Amino acid sequence: MTSASGVLSVGELARRIPVGRERFLLGIAGPPGAGKSTLAQRLRDELGVVAVVAPMDGYHLRNEVLRARGAVARKGEPDTFDAAGFVADLRLLRDTPLGVPVPWPLFDRAIDEPTPAGTIIRDERVVLVEGNYLLLTDAEAPGWAPVRGLLDECWYLDAPRPVLTERLLDRHTAGGRTPDEAHLKVTDSDLRNADLIATSRHRADHILSADGSGYRVR
């Protein structure tokens, strides 16, 4: 049931996710800084052992590859990820029977690198796949188009631009950038990514926005 204010609690959102005999892949898309990781983890906590979070961040290309391509400053943009590897592993999740282990990479912010097989997905029947580029077409970013068809459902988490800007500045300064470096990264890369991602919003099954401790859904 939705509250009188029109805001759904995380528990109410979790009850919208089907938990059946087959694995269900729920995408959580949206711009950087929108709170996708937080929402995914809160849903996982509500669902318990039947669910696991599978972030897209583990498919960042390694820094040595980005340096060779002259792309370090653009890290986080669509072509700085292993989109083909991400798609292949999503297919593997769909095709692998429950109980058979599927390794999934994670991203370690402390070393700014992906860690192969950071988590192992086995019996979980709900996989919460969170990331920026889950709804893009090949015209918008080559290599990402197959993702949407591999997800059973995809939600888009939105947030106002000033909120994104503040969160991203805090993230980058906490990661060691100077305020000027953080500002450049946000304005020259992150917010451009956010504009690209926003063009894919209409492909989501539902659009969410945080409201207090809950979320509005449309």
Short mmCIF file of C-alpha atoms in Angstrom, two decimals:
data_model
loop_
_atom_site.label_atom_id
_atom_site.label_comp_id
_atom_site.label_asym_id
_atom_site.label_seq_id
_atom_site.Cartn_x
_atom_site.Cartn_y
_atom_site.Cartn_z
CA MET A 1 0.00 0.00 0.00
CA THR A 2 1.24 3.52 -0.83
CA SER A 3 1.19 6.09 1.95
CA ALA A 4 -1.21 9.01 1.85
CA SER A 5 1.68 11.24 0.77
CA GLY A 6 2.22 9.16 -2.37
CA VAL A 7 5.67 8.06 -1.17
CA LEU A 8 6.54 4.35 -1.16
CA SER A 9 8.76 2.90 1.53
CA VAL A 10 11.66 0.66 0.55
CA GLY A 11 9.67 -2.27 1.92
CA GLU A 12 6.76 -1.42 -0.40
CA LEU A 13 9.14 -1.20 -3.34
CA ALA A 14 10.69 -4.55 -2.42
CA ARG A 15 7.26 -6.17 -2.42
CA ARG A 16 6.86 -5.13 -6.06
CA ILE A 17 9.79 -7.37 -7.04
CA PRO A 18 8.69 -10.92 -7.91
CA VAL A 19 10.51 -13.70 -6.08
CA GLY A 20 9.75 -16.94 -7.90
CA ARG A 21 11.42 -20.13 -8.96
CA GLU A 22 13.42 -18.44 -11.72
CA ARG A 23 16.05 -15.72 -11.39
CA PHE A 24 14.71 -12.18 -11.81
CA LEU A 25 17.06 -9.43 -13.00
CA LEU A 26 16.02 -5.94 -11.92
CA GLY A 27 17.99 -3.04 -13.34
CA ILE A 28 18.40 0.21 -11.39
CA ALA A 29 19.59 2.86 -13.84
CA GLY A 30 20.19 6.58 -13.48
CA PRO A 31 22.84 9.29 -13.51
CA PRO A 32 25.97 9.27 -11.34
CA GLY A 33 25.19 10.51 -7.85
CA ALA A 34 21.48 9.66 -7.97
CA GLY A 35 21.76 7.09 -5.16
CA LYS A 36 21.48 3.87 -7.17
CA SER A 37 23.89 1.92 -4.95
CA THR A 38 22.03 3.02 -1.84
CA LEU A 39 18.65 2.00 -3.27
CA ALA A 40 20.00 -1.35 -4.46
CA GLN A 41 21.48 -2.12 -1.04
CA ARG A 42 18.30 -1.07 0.77
CA LEU A 43 16.23 -3.34 -1.48
CA ARG A 44 18.69 -6.18 -0.89
CA ASP A 45 18.41 -5.69 2.86
CA GLU A 46 14.60 -5.82 2.61
CA LEU A 47 14.60 -8.94 0.42
CA GLY A 48 17.25 -10.78 2.43
CA VAL A 49 19.17 -13.82 1.25
CA VAL A 50 17.11 -14.24 -1.93
CA ALA A 51 18.71 -11.10 -3.41
CA VAL A 52 22.17 -9.88 -4.37
CA VAL A 53 23.49 -6.58 -5.73
CA ALA A 54 25.44 -6.80 -9.01
CA PRO A 55 26.93 -3.36 -9.76
CA MET A 56 28.02 -2.28 -13.24
CA ASP A 57 31.06 -0.53 -11.71
CA GLY A 58 33.11 -3.74 -11.70
CA TYR A 59 33.31 -3.45 -15.49
CA HIS A 60 35.43 -0.29 -15.44
CA LEU A 61 38.42 -0.77 -17.71
CA ARG A 62 41.64 -0.96 -15.74
CA ASN A 63 43.61 2.26 -15.36
CA GLU A 64 46.52 0.93 -17.41
CA VAL A 65 44.12 0.40 -20.34
CA LEU A 66 42.66 3.89 -19.92
CA ARG A 67 46.13 5.43 -19.78
CA ALA A 68 47.09 3.66 -23.00
CA ARG A 69 43.98 5.10 -24.64
CA GLY A 70 44.44 8.57 -23.18
CA ALA A 71 41.08 8.20 -21.47
CA VAL A 72 41.87 8.47 -17.75
CA ALA A 73 40.25 11.91 -17.46
CA ARG A 74 37.07 10.47 -19.00
CA LYS A 75 36.82 7.52 -16.64
CA GLY A 76 33.16 6.73 -16.06
CA GLU A 77 32.00 7.54 -19.59
CA PRO A 78 30.37 4.71 -21.60
CA ASP A 79 33.47 3.74 -23.61
CA THR A 80 35.61 3.43 -20.46
CA PHE A 81 33.71 0.29 -19.43
CA ASP A 82 33.92 -3.28 -20.72
CA ALA A 83 30.39 -3.23 -22.11
CA ALA A 84 30.89 -6.54 -23.94
CA GLY A 85 31.98 -8.26 -20.72
CA PHE A 86 29.03 -6.80 -18.84
CA VAL A 87 26.58 -8.04 -21.47
CA ALA A 88 28.21 -11.49 -21.54
CA ASP A 89 27.94 -11.84 -17.76
CA LEU A 90 24.30 -10.72 -17.76
CA ARG A 91 23.60 -13.45 -20.32
CA LEU A 92 25.47 -15.91 -18.12
CA LEU A 93 23.26 -14.95 -15.17
CA ARG A 94 20.16 -15.57 -17.28
CA ASP A 95 21.38 -18.91 -18.61
CA THR A 96 22.98 -20.38 -15.47
CA PRO A 97 20.78 -22.52 -13.20
CA LEU A 98 20.28 -21.42 -9.62
CA GLY A 99 22.98 -22.85 -7.38
CA VAL A 100 25.72 -22.79 -10.03
CA PRO A 101 28.26 -20.07 -9.14
CA VAL A 102 28.61 -17.03 -11.38
CA PRO A 103 31.52 -14.72 -10.50
CA TRP A 104 30.82 -10.98 -10.66
CA PRO A 105 33.46 -8.24 -10.51
CA LEU A 106 33.23 -5.31 -8.09
CA PHE A 107 34.92 -1.91 -8.06
CA ASP A 108 37.29 -1.02 -5.24
CA ARG A 109 37.25 2.76 -4.74
CA ALA A 110 40.26 2.53 -2.39
CA ILE A 111 42.51 1.43 -5.27
CA ASP A 112 40.33 2.84 -8.07
CA GLU A 113 40.33 -0.51 -9.88
CA PRO A 114 37.92 -3.39 -10.56
CA THR A 115 38.36 -6.62 -8.62
CA PRO A 116 37.56 -9.80 -10.59
CA ALA A 117 35.10 -12.18 -8.93
CA GLY A 118 34.48 -9.67 -6.14
CA THR A 119 31.25 -11.52 -5.37
CA ILE A 120 29.84 -14.91 -6.33
CA ILE A 121 26.18 -15.21 -7.31
CA ARG A 122 24.75 -18.68 -6.57
CA ASP A 123 21.26 -19.26 -5.16
CA GLU A 124 19.97 -15.70 -5.24
CA ARG A 125 16.72 -15.43 -7.19
CA VAL A 126 16.73 -11.62 -7.45
CA VAL A 127 19.75 -9.84 -8.92
CA LEU A 128 19.75 -6.06 -8.48
CA VAL A 129 21.84 -4.78 -11.39
CA GLU A 130 22.67 -1.13 -10.79
CA GLY A 131 24.51 1.15 -13.17
CA ASN A 132 24.42 4.25 -15.34
CA TYR A 133 24.06 2.85 -18.82
CA LEU A 134 21.46 0.09 -18.59
CA LEU A 135 18.96 1.77 -20.93
CA LEU A 136 21.15 3.16 -23.71
CA THR A 137 20.88 2.29 -27.40
CA ASP A 138 23.84 1.70 -29.68
CA ALA A 139 23.15 5.07 -31.29
CA GLU A 140 23.73 6.69 -27.89
CA ALA A 141 26.71 4.54 -26.86
CA PRO A 142 27.91 1.53 -28.90
CA GLY A 143 27.83 -1.81 -27.11
CA TRP A 144 25.18 -1.08 -24.50
CA ALA A 145 21.97 -1.81 -26.42
CA PRO A 146 21.69 -5.53 -25.46
CA VAL A 147 21.56 -4.72 -21.73
CA ARG A 148 17.89 -3.67 -21.59
CA GLY A 149 16.72 -6.90 -23.21
CA LEU A 150 18.59 -8.98 -20.62
CA LEU A 151 16.81 -7.31 -17.70
CA ASP A 152 13.34 -8.45 -16.66
CA GLU A 153 12.52 -4.95 -15.48
CA CYS A 154 14.42 -1.68 -15.14
CA TRP A 155 13.78 1.25 -12.81
CA TYR A 156 15.29 4.70 -13.31
CA LEU A 157 16.35 6.66 -10.24
CA ASP A 158 16.29 10.41 -10.86
CA ALA A 159 17.62 13.32 -8.83
CA PRO A 160 17.78 17.11 -9.32
CA ARG A 161 20.94 18.40 -10.99
CA PRO A 162 22.07 20.46 -7.94
CA VAL A 163 21.83 17.31 -5.80
CA LEU A 164 23.88 15.32 -8.31
CA THR A 165 26.49 18.09 -8.46
CA GLU A 166 26.89 18.32 -4.69
CA ARG A 167 27.12 14.55 -4.22
CA LEU A 168 29.63 14.14 -7.04
CA LEU A 169 31.84 16.96 -5.76
CA ASP A 170 31.84 15.34 -2.32
CA ARG A 171 32.61 11.93 -3.86
CA HIS A 172 35.59 13.18 -5.84
CA THR A 173 37.12 15.24 -3.04
CA ALA A 174 36.71 12.28 -0.67
CA GLY A 175 38.55 10.21 -3.29
CA GLY A 176 41.57 12.53 -3.18
CA ARG A 177 40.90 15.15 -5.85
CA THR A 178 41.41 18.83 -5.07
CA PRO A 179 38.28 20.99 -5.17
CA ASP A 180 39.32 22.38 -8.57
CA GLU A 181 39.99 18.88 -9.95
CA ALA A 182 36.65 17.65 -8.58
CA HIS A 183 34.80 20.59 -10.15
CA LEU A 184 36.42 19.91 -13.54
CA LYS A 185 35.56 16.21 -13.36
CA VAL A 186 31.94 16.95 -12.49
CA THR A 187 31.35 19.65 -15.11
CA ASP A 188 33.39 18.16 -17.96
CA SER A 189 32.49 14.49 -17.53
CA ASP A 190 29.95 13.48 -14.88
CA LEU A 191 27.21 15.95 -15.80
CA ARG A 192 27.66 15.28 -19.51
CA ASN A 193 27.15 11.60 -18.68
CA ALA A 194 24.06 12.53 -16.68
CA ASP A 195 22.62 14.35 -19.70
CA LEU A 196 23.24 11.31 -21.91
CA ILE A 197 21.67 8.96 -19.37
CA ALA A 198 18.62 11.21 -19.03
CA THR A 199 17.80 10.64 -22.70
CA SER A 200 17.20 6.95 -21.85
CA ARG A 201 14.83 7.59 -18.95
CA HIS A 202 11.68 6.93 -20.99
CA ARG A 203 12.76 3.30 -21.55
CA ALA A 204 12.45 2.48 -17.86
CA ASP A 205 9.45 0.61 -16.44
CA HIS A 206 9.24 3.09 -13.56
CA ILE A 207 10.94 6.39 -12.71
CA LEU A 208 11.74 6.91 -9.03
CA SER A 209 12.90 9.90 -7.02
CA ALA A 210 13.96 9.92 -3.39
CA ASP A 211 11.61 11.64 -0.96
CA GLY A 212 12.70 11.50 2.66
CA SER A 213 13.28 7.88 3.58
CA GLY A 214 11.08 6.65 0.73
CA TYR A 215 10.63 7.07 -3.01
CA ARG A 216 8.06 8.54 -5.35
CA VAL A 217 7.29 6.34 -8.36
CA ARG A 218 5.90 7.33 -11.71
#
